Structures are given as C-alpha cells and as structure tokens.
Amino acid sequence: MGHDIARLHHVGHVVGNMGEALTLYRRLGFAVPPPSYPTMARAEGAEPEPFGAANTHADFRRSFIELATCVRDGDATRIPEDAHLVPLQAPASQLPLLLERIGETSAELAVMLSRFEGLHILMFSSPDIDATATRLASAGVGHGGVNAVRRPVETSSGIRTELVRYLEIDSDGPGTGNGSTTEGRVGAVADLDADIQGSRLLDHPNGAVDLTEVVLCVAEAELALVQARYENYLGRPARTDGPVRAFDLDGAALTLVPDTHLTALLPDERPAALPAFVAYAVAVRDLAVVRDLLKEEGIPLRESPSGDVFVPAAAALGTAIVFRQAPVPA
C-alpha cells in the first residue's frame, strides 16, 4: 500500500557558529556551498547587514542535510568570508510579512540553540502533501496547513523557480498553531524536484549519497507515547526490535530509542535533553574511504555494534553523525 509520507526529506543541524560548522562539515568530507544570509539596511542610506537566519545544505539526490543558525547582534565578525549575502527584496505590501516570518524563524532557532546545539529539525518527504495534510487532520494531528514558498535557484541551464510546499506538525493538537513538537521542528515537504535537486552540488569527497536514518532518543517511560505520536504522523505502525521502535521508510528509517538503550546503539553517547534527535546516518559508497579521510583529518571515529562508524556528538557540534555502507546495486 502506498503512503503519503515516503522517505526522509532533510534534517536540520542548528549551530551557534556557521563558520565552525562549515569547517567541520568540509573536514567530514561533505561538499557544502557557502551559506546564504538575508541582508537589509537598518536605516535609509546605510549598508545592508545580515539579519534573521542563515543556512546552507549538503545535498543528495533525494534528501539533504541543512546547517542553520540565527544571526544575532554582534555576529558580523562571525559570518563566513564566502557567505552569500542576499538583499531582501519584496513589494512594500509584502515586506512586513516577510520580515515577520524571518524574525519568527530566527527566534525559533535561538530557542533551539538555548536547549542545545545539534539536530532539531526533521522533515519527511511526501509525494502528495495535500493528502498528508488531510490524513493528519483526520487523525487529530495539528498542523498549520500546506504553505508554499517560491525561490530562485541557479542551475546549469540558468535561473529556475523552485516551488517548496510543506507543512509543520504541532504536537499540542489542532488549532494551537505553534508549529513544533517537543523534540523540535517536525513536518512534511513535497518531494524534491529531481531536475533542480540533481543540478546542485552532489559529489561529496566522503562518498555520501543519501540520508538514511534519524535517531530520536526518548525517556523510557515516554516511549509508547512518542511511538503513538509518530504512528499518527507517518500513517504506519512501528516495527519492534527489542527496546527499539523503527519506522521503515523508502530506503531509510526513523528510529526511536529509549535513553536506557542509547549506548547500546551508539557507544558512549548521551542525550543532551529528552526527547532529542541525537544522530543521523548517511549512506556512503565506500566506508573504508570515510575511515581514511577522517583519520587523516584527526576526527574521532567510533564503531557501532551494527558495523557502522560514527563521529560522536561531542566532536560534531552536538549530534552524532553516522556513516553507513550503501548497498551494492543489484
């Protein structure tokens, strides 16, 4: 039976210092383009200054990893030299709403950072976002409806307009409108445009090809409640694997692990809070290449009982990054 949520769309790693994050991710072997910062003049005749929220992506063909941060007063000296400064342009009638949205995003990121630096955003991919919205509403899952954003994208064939349609889940129930769950920002996005996504920077030195798993750590006493929530979100039952609950997606998974079992899954890892997204995994072409690359960079690497290798959260800005051998094509 088909599902209106098919796979992982992206995760969001919220960081305090974008320059440090870029350095780390590039040392990890990800090809990450310069981040984009919205800019605006604070007074007539003044030079535009970065404000709000900034981000960049490590892209794959079906998914991506987002690096995001909020821009605070005094941050000008911490903005990466290669940052892409984007002057804010909008009709006068739309500018107040645009500023409000950017301000809300920045405030949301600041709240996430105050909780801990690490993974706070999980978005699933939907082949039919309107069907997802209808099903969630029928199941009593609150969300803010389907939003649409159009943005220009530079491709090999010129500038194209990318349409992003998405919804954000509200764990507090219908009508509250806060667009968040206890563990962070969770929602669904319409499937990526294959032509546009394929034109992005996809050749990573570490051989990463896809986002394959997200690990959500919860208090043991809350496991059943969180499982029920995500069964409603995803429209499918979880698979039981000992103390772990797993949601199988197309070539990927969401794994719920009780805090009492996290070290059995990822040795020596401890959650910064509960509940929390504590790790994500990427599939790579050759795990031996990753081992050599990270050894050369002096980045600590550990092995999981499943045979994956991972960079511990303490060395990766608050989230464990797991590298997994991609299946050999038949």
mmCIF file of N, CA and C in Angstrom, residues 183 215-219 255-262 270-271 273-279:
data_model
loop_
_atom_site.group_PDB
_atom_site.id
_atom_site.type_symbol
_atom_site.label_atom_id
_atom_site.label_comp_id
_atom_site.label_asym_id
_atom_site.label_seq_id
_atom_site.Cartn_x
_atom_site.Cartn_y
_atom_site.Cartn_z
ATOM 1 N N GLU A 183 10.424 17.587 20.615
ATOM 2 C CA GLU A 183 11.802 17.324 20.207
ATOM 3 C C GLU A 183 12.329 18.293 19.160
ATOM 4 N N VAL A 215 17.835 9.203 14.480
ATOM 5 C CA VAL A 215 17.636 8.547 15.771
ATOM 6 C C VAL A 215 17.056 9.557 16.757
ATOM 7 N N LEU A 216 15.900 9.220 17.283
ATOM 8 C CA LEU A 216 15.219 10.045 18.284
ATOM 9 C C LEU A 216 15.296 9.324 19.621
ATOM 10 N N CYS A 217 15.951 9.931 20.597
ATOM 11 C CA CYS A 217 16.094 9.347 21.921
ATOM 12 C C CYS A 217 15.015 9.921 22.839
ATOM 13 N N VAL A 218 14.324 9.033 23.553
ATOM 14 C CA VAL A 218 13.223 9.444 24.426
ATOM 15 C C VAL A 218 13.378 8.776 25.791
ATOM 16 N N ALA A 219 12.762 9.377 26.794
ATOM 17 C CA ALA A 219 12.741 8.742 28.107
ATOM 18 C C ALA A 219 12.018 7.406 27.993
ATOM 19 N N THR A 255 14.298 5.933 13.882
ATOM 20 C CA THR A 255 14.478 5.003 14.984
ATOM 21 C C THR A 255 14.220 5.712 16.304
ATOM 22 N N LEU A 256 13.325 5.142 17.116
ATOM 23 C CA LEU A 256 13.065 5.633 18.464
ATOM 24 C C LEU A 256 13.810 4.731 19.434
ATOM 25 N N VAL A 257 14.657 5.316 20.261
ATOM 26 C CA VAL A 257 15.432 4.532 21.206
ATOM 27 C C VAL A 257 15.251 5.106 22.605
ATOM 28 N N PRO A 258 14.955 4.256 23.602
ATOM 29 C CA PRO A 258 14.867 4.760 24.974
ATOM 30 C C PRO A 258 16.244 5.170 25.480
ATOM 31 N N ASP A 259 16.277 6.154 26.362
ATOM 32 C CA ASP A 259 17.555 6.656 26.858
ATOM 33 C C ASP A 259 18.389 5.560 27.516
ATOM 34 N N THR A 260 17.732 4.549 28.074
ATOM 35 C CA THR A 260 18.434 3.460 28.735
ATOM 36 C C THR A 260 19.162 2.545 27.757
ATOM 37 N N HIS A 261 18.878 2.680 26.473
ATOM 38 C CA HIS A 261 19.450 1.781 25.470
ATOM 39 C C HIS A 261 20.351 2.515 24.470
ATOM 40 N N LEU A 262 20.473 3.832 24.594
ATOM 41 C CA LEU A 262 21.210 4.592 23.585
ATOM 42 C C LEU A 262 22.652 4.132 23.456
ATOM 43 N N ARG A 270 25.349 10.215 24.950
ATOM 44 C CA ARG A 270 24.386 10.636 25.959
ATOM 45 C C ARG A 270 23.512 11.735 25.361
ATOM 46 N N PRO A 271 22.200 11.680 25.550
ATOM 47 C CA PRO A 271 21.347 12.743 25.001
ATOM 48 C C PRO A 271 21.548 14.055 25.755
ATOM 49 N N ALA A 273 19.252 16.301 25.930
ATOM 50 C CA ALA A 273 17.936 16.558 26.515
ATOM 51 C C ALA A 273 17.052 15.390 26.127
ATOM 52 N N LEU A 274 15.858 15.336 26.676
ATOM 53 C CA LEU A 274 14.883 14.312 26.313
ATOM 54 C C LEU A 274 13.527 14.951 26.106
ATOM 55 N N PRO A 275 12.852 14.623 25.010
ATOM 56 C CA PRO A 275 13.349 13.843 23.870
ATOM 57 C C PRO A 275 14.278 14.684 23.013
ATOM 58 N N ALA A 276 15.091 14.023 22.191
ATOM 59 C CA ALA A 276 16.011 14.757 21.327
ATOM 60 C C ALA A 276 16.436 13.897 20.153
ATOM 61 N N PHE A 277 16.609 14.551 19.004
ATOM 62 C CA PHE A 277 17.231 13.894 17.859
ATOM 63 C C PHE A 277 18.725 13.853 18.148
ATOM 64 N N VAL A 278 19.279 12.662 18.324
ATOM 65 C CA VAL A 278 20.659 12.545 18.778
ATOM 66 C C VAL A 278 21.637 12.168 17.673
ATOM 67 N N ALA A 279 21.130 11.677 16.538
ATOM 68 C CA ALA A 279 22.032 11.234 15.475
ATOM 69 C C ALA A 279 21.296 11.145 14.156
#
